[in-house]
Coordinates of C-alpha atoms in Angstrom, one line a residue:
M285 CA 99.0 -33.5 119.0
K286 CA 95.6 -33.3 117.2
I287 CA 94.9 -35.8 114.5
Y288 CA 92.2 -35.1 112.1
I289 CA 90.5 -38.3 110.9
D290 CA 89.5 -37.0 107.5
V291 CA 93.0 -35.9 106.8
L292 CA 94.4 -39.2 108.1
V293 CA 92.1 -41.2 105.9
M294 CA 92.7 -39.1 102.8
E295 CA 96.5 -39.3 103.1
N296 CA 96.5 -43.0 103.7
I297 CA 94.2 -43.7 100.8
V298 CA 96.4 -41.6 98.5
M299 CA 99.6 -43.3 99.7
N300 CA 98.1 -46.8 99.6
Y301 CA 96.7 -46.3 96.1
L302 CA 100.0 -45.1 94.8
I303 CA 101.8 -48.1 96.4
L304 CA 99.3 -50.5 94.8
L305 CA 99.6 -48.7 91.4
L306 CA 103.4 -49.0 91.6
T307 CA 103.0 -52.7 92.4
A308 CA 100.8 -53.2 89.4
K309 CA 103.4 -51.4 87.2
F310 CA 106.2 -53.6 88.5
I311 CA 104.4 -56.9 88.0
R312 CA 102.7 -55.7 84.8
H313 CA 99.3 -56.8 86.0
K314 CA 96.2 -55.3 84.5
T315 CA 93.6 -54.4 87.2
S316 CA 91.0 -51.7 87.5
H317 CA 91.4 -48.4 89.3
L318 CA 88.3 -49.3 91.4
R319 CA 90.0 -52.4 92.7
L320 CA 93.2 -50.4 93.6
F321 CA 91.0 -47.8 95.3
L322 CA 89.2 -50.5 97.3
G323 CA 92.4 -52.0 98.4
A324 CA 93.7 -48.6 99.4
L325 CA 90.5 -47.9 101.3
V326 CA 90.8 -51.1 103.3
G327 CA 94.3 -50.1 104.4
A328 CA 93.0 -46.6 105.4
I329 CA 90.2 -48.2 107.5
Y330 CA 92.8 -50.3 109.3
V331 CA 94.6 -47.1 110.2
V332 CA 91.5 -45.5 111.6
V333 CA 90.8 -48.6 113.7
L334 CA 94.4 -48.3 115.2
I335 CA 93.8 -44.6 116.0
L336 CA 90.3 -44.9 117.5
M337 CA 90.9 -48.2 119.3
P338 CA 94.5 -48.1 120.7
D339 CA 93.7 -50.8 123.3
L340 CA 93.1 -53.4 120.6
K341 CA 96.8 -54.4 120.6
M342 CA 96.2 -57.5 118.6
Y343 CA 95.8 -55.3 115.5
Y344 CA 99.4 -54.0 116.0
T345 CA 101.0 -57.4 115.7
T346 CA 103.0 -58.5 112.7
L347 CA 100.6 -61.3 112.0
A348 CA 97.7 -58.8 111.8
K349 CA 99.6 -56.6 109.4
F350 CA 100.6 -59.6 107.3
A351 CA 96.9 -60.7 107.2
L352 CA 96.0 -57.1 106.1
S353 CA 98.5 -57.3 103.3
L354 CA 97.0 -60.5 102.1
L355 CA 93.5 -59.0 102.1
I356 CA 94.7 -55.9 100.2
I357 CA 96.5 -57.9 97.6
A358 CA 93.4 -60.2 97.1
I359 CA 91.1 -57.2 96.7
A360 CA 93.4 -55.1 94.4
F361 CA 94.8 -57.9 92.2
S362 CA 93.0 -61.2 92.9
P363 CA 96.0 -63.4 91.8
E364 CA 94.7 -66.7 90.6
K365 CA 97.9 -68.7 91.2
L366 CA 99.8 -69.0 94.5
G367 CA 103.1 -68.2 92.8
L368 CA 101.7 -65.0 91.4
F369 CA 100.1 -64.1 94.8
I370 CA 103.5 -64.5 96.5
K371 CA 105.2 -62.4 93.8
T372 CA 102.6 -59.7 94.0
L373 CA 102.9 -59.6 97.8
A374 CA 106.7 -59.3 97.7
V375 CA 106.6 -56.5 95.2
F376 CA 103.9 -54.8 97.3
Y377 CA 106.2 -54.8 100.3
V378 CA 109.1 -53.5 98.2
S379 CA 106.8 -50.7 96.9
T380 CA 105.8 -49.9 100.4
F381 CA 109.4 -49.6 101.6
I382 CA 110.2 -47.3 98.7
F383 CA 107.2 -45.0 99.5
A384 CA 107.8 -45.0 103.2
G385 CA 111.5 -44.3 102.8
A386 CA 110.9 -41.5 100.3
A387 CA 108.1 -39.9 102.4
F388 CA 110.3 -40.1 105.6
A389 CA 113.2 -38.5 103.8
F390 CA 111.0 -35.6 102.6
L391 CA 109.6 -35.1 106.1
Y392 CA 113.1 -35.1 107.6
L393 CA 114.7 -32.7 105.0
N394 CA 111.7 -30.4 104.9
Q395 CA 111.4 -30.3 108.7
T396 CA 107.6 -30.4 108.3
G397 CA 105.1 -31.8 110.8
G398 CA 104.1 -35.4 110.5
F399 CA 105.0 -39.0 111.2
I400 CA 105.2 -42.4 109.6
R401 CA 104.7 -45.1 112.3
N402 CA 103.1 -48.6 112.4
G403 CA 101.9 -48.3 108.9
I404 CA 100.3 -44.9 109.5
V405 CA 101.1 -41.9 107.4
Y406 CA 100.1 -38.5 108.8
I407 CA 101.3 -35.1 107.5
W408 CA 100.0 -31.7 108.5
S409 CA 100.7 -28.4 107.0
S410 CA 99.2 -25.0 107.4
K411 CA 99.3 -24.4 103.6
G412 CA 98.0 -27.9 102.8
T413 CA 100.8 -28.5 100.3
T414 CA 103.0 -30.9 102.2
L415 CA 101.3 -34.0 101.1
F416 CA 101.5 -32.9 97.5
F417 CA 105.2 -32.3 97.6
T418 CA 105.7 -35.5 99.5
V419 CA 103.9 -37.5 96.8
A420 CA 105.9 -35.5 94.1
T421 CA 109.1 -36.4 95.8
V422 CA 108.2 -40.0 96.0
G423 CA 107.2 -39.9 92.3
I424 CA 110.6 -38.5 91.3
I425 CA 112.4 -41.2 93.3
I426 CA 110.2 -43.9 91.8
K427 CA 110.8 -42.6 88.2
I428 CA 114.6 -42.7 88.8
F429 CA 114.4 -46.1 90.3
W430 CA 112.2 -47.4 87.5
D431 CA 114.5 -46.1 84.8
I432 CA 117.5 -47.9 86.5
V433 CA 115.5 -51.1 86.7
Q434 CA 114.5 -50.8 83.0
Q435 CA 118.0 -50.2 81.9
R436 CA 119.5 -52.9 84.1
F437 CA 117.0 -55.6 83.6
S438 CA 115.6 -54.7 80.1
K439 CA 113.7 -57.5 78.3
E440 CA 114.3 -56.1 74.9
K441 CA 116.4 -59.1 73.9
L442 CA 114.3 -61.8 75.6
L443 CA 113.0 -64.4 73.3
I444 CA 110.0 -66.5 74.4
P445 CA 107.7 -69.0 72.6
L446 CA 104.4 -67.8 71.2
K447 CA 101.5 -69.8 70.0
I448 CA 98.7 -68.2 68.0
A449 CA 95.3 -69.9 67.3
F450 CA 92.9 -68.6 64.7
G451 CA 90.0 -70.5 63.1
K452 CA 91.1 -74.2 62.7
G453 CA 94.9 -73.4 62.6
T454 CA 97.6 -72.8 65.1
I455 CA 101.2 -71.5 64.6
D456 CA 104.2 -71.7 66.9
L457 CA 107.0 -69.1 66.7
H458 CA 109.4 -67.1 68.8
A459 CA 108.6 -63.5 69.9
L460 CA 110.9 -60.8 71.1
V461 CA 109.7 -59.0 74.3
D462 CA 110.0 -55.4 73.1
T463 CA 109.6 -52.6 75.6
G464 CA 109.2 -50.3 72.7
N465 CA 106.1 -52.0 71.4
S466 CA 103.2 -49.9 72.8
L467 CA 100.7 -50.5 70.0
Y468 CA 97.1 -50.8 71.1
D469 CA 93.9 -51.4 69.1
P470 CA 92.1 -48.0 69.1
L471 CA 88.7 -49.7 69.2
T472 CA 89.2 -52.2 72.1
N473 CA 92.4 -50.9 73.7
S474 CA 93.8 -54.4 73.4
P475 CA 97.6 -54.8 73.1
V476 CA 98.9 -55.6 69.6
V477 CA 101.4 -58.4 68.9
V478 CA 103.2 -57.6 65.7
V479 CA 103.9 -60.8 63.6
E480 CA 105.6 -61.3 60.3
F481 CA 103.2 -62.3 57.5
N482 CA 105.3 -65.2 56.3
A483 CA 105.3 -66.7 59.8
I484 CA 101.5 -66.5 60.2
K485 CA 100.5 -66.9 56.5
N486 CA 99.3 -70.5 56.8
I487 CA 96.5 -69.8 59.3
L488 CA 95.1 -66.7 57.5
P489 CA 92.1 -66.8 55.2
M490 CA 93.1 -67.0 51.5
E491 CA 91.6 -63.5 50.8
I492 CA 93.7 -62.0 53.5
Q493 CA 96.8 -63.8 52.2
S494 CA 96.2 -62.3 48.8
I495 CA 96.5 -58.8 50.2
F496 CA 100.1 -59.4 51.3
D497 CA 101.1 -61.7 48.5
E498 CA 100.2 -58.9 46.0
A499 CA 101.7 -56.2 48.3
K500 CA 98.3 -54.4 48.6
E501 CA 98.5 -53.8 52.4
N502 CA 99.1 -50.1 51.8
D503 CA 96.3 -49.8 49.4
L504 CA 93.5 -48.8 51.8
D505 CA 90.7 -49.0 49.2
S506 CA 91.7 -52.6 48.2
V507 CA 92.2 -53.7 51.8
T508 CA 88.8 -52.3 52.8
Q509 CA 87.1 -54.0 49.9
I510 CA 88.7 -57.4 50.5
V511 CA 88.1 -57.4 54.2
S512 CA 84.5 -56.2 53.8
D513 CA 83.8 -59.2 51.6
S514 CA 85.4 -61.7 53.9
R515 CA 83.4 -63.8 56.3
W516 CA 86.0 -62.9 58.9
L517 CA 85.1 -59.2 58.7
S518 CA 84.2 -58.9 62.4
R519 CA 87.7 -60.3 63.4
F520 CA 89.8 -57.9 61.3
R521 CA 90.6 -54.3 61.7
L522 CA 93.1 -51.5 60.7
I523 CA 95.6 -50.4 63.3
P524 CA 97.5 -47.1 62.9
F525 CA 101.2 -47.1 63.8
T526 CA 104.2 -44.7 63.8
S527 CA 107.0 -47.3 64.2
L528 CA 108.6 -50.1 62.2
G529 CA 110.4 -47.5 60.1
K530 CA 107.3 -45.8 58.9
E531 CA 105.2 -42.9 60.1
N532 CA 101.4 -42.7 59.8
G533 CA 101.3 -46.3 58.7
M534 CA 98.5 -48.8 58.9
L535 CA 98.7 -52.5 60.0
I536 CA 96.0 -55.0 59.2
G537 CA 95.2 -56.8 62.4
F538 CA 92.9 -59.5 63.6
R539 CA 91.5 -60.9 66.8
P540 CA 92.8 -64.5 67.3
D541 CA 91.0 -67.2 69.2
Y542 CA 93.7 -67.0 71.8
I543 CA 97.5 -66.8 72.2
E544 CA 99.8 -68.7 74.5
V545 CA 102.9 -66.9 75.8
G546 CA 105.9 -68.7 77.4
E547 CA 106.3 -72.4 78.0
N548 CA 105.9 -75.1 80.7
T549 CA 104.8 -73.8 84.1
E550 CA 105.1 -70.2 83.0
K551 CA 102.8 -70.6 80.0
K552 CA 100.1 -67.9 79.9
G553 CA 96.9 -67.9 77.8
V554 CA 95.6 -64.5 76.5
T555 CA 92.4 -63.8 74.6
D556 CA 92.2 -60.0 74.9
V557 CA 94.8 -59.3 72.2
I558 CA 95.1 -58.3 68.5
I559 CA 97.6 -59.7 66.0
G560 CA 99.1 -57.0 63.7
I561 CA 100.4 -58.4 60.4
Y562 CA 103.8 -57.0 59.2
N563 CA 104.9 -57.8 55.6
R564 CA 108.6 -57.6 56.2
A565 CA 111.2 -59.4 58.3
L566 CA 111.5 -58.3 61.9
S567 CA 114.8 -60.1 62.5
K568 CA 117.8 -60.0 60.3
N569 CA 118.9 -63.5 61.4
N570 CA 115.3 -64.9 61.7
N571 CA 115.7 -65.4 65.5
Y572 CA 112.2 -64.2 66.1
N573 CA 109.1 -63.5 64.0
A574 CA 107.0 -61.4 66.4
L575 CA 107.2 -58.4 68.7
L576 CA 105.5 -58.8 72.1
S577 CA 104.5 -56.1 74.6
P578 CA 106.0 -56.7 78.1
E579 CA 102.6 -56.6 79.7
L580 CA 101.6 -59.8 77.9
V581 CA 104.5 -61.7 79.5

């Protein structure tokens, strides 16, 4: 059997990248595509070493493969805490098993040439379409699996502590982790935490408070004038939205000094975030005062 190194490297980079991308989605970890690619490339280089140097049996050992996994995780995600590193590694293995199983199933059902062995993926096809359909099959399986997980373990009703710091003030409240909250600041692409005005009023500048006290938040001219005259101009912005019961709406948002999500050992500090101010109640029974994107948890 002839094995073409360029095809082998390309296929393994693609598969490794998708595995790492799925891992990032599962753990909701923000990383760059470059880091994911570099992690995938390291895995592909390992495969080439196995093919070109079959006598180096030490690289076939479980310990060597485990060490490779640690290196790939460090490159792709660089987890700062040991607990997060272990969690990422576990999810990485689960993602790998899903991809390997789906790819093997496609190879078996399609009766196409190829193999998956010792961490090596190699597929050949005279039409060059086998890899595409293998990845497509894996994608469909992952989509179904992800939907099941989202439905079964949804965080839509999870309430967690949230602390917001702005200027000289801080405020503590409870936030609902809402999978439907996909608001992002169009300028910085930072996630937006939607917070009730009454819950955050005390840490806002007086001129900003007046906008909501006088119900002027929908008067774009007034809002623009007031914000422009404020010394906090650089911290405030307008965020378009099509939710919260209103289409083509506009939220007044600001960049806080930082927020803290969670409590005790799971407390997480975030600075790359925008607070969107909503001048209505978010909860009928006042159980929570903010809507939090799952990626901030």
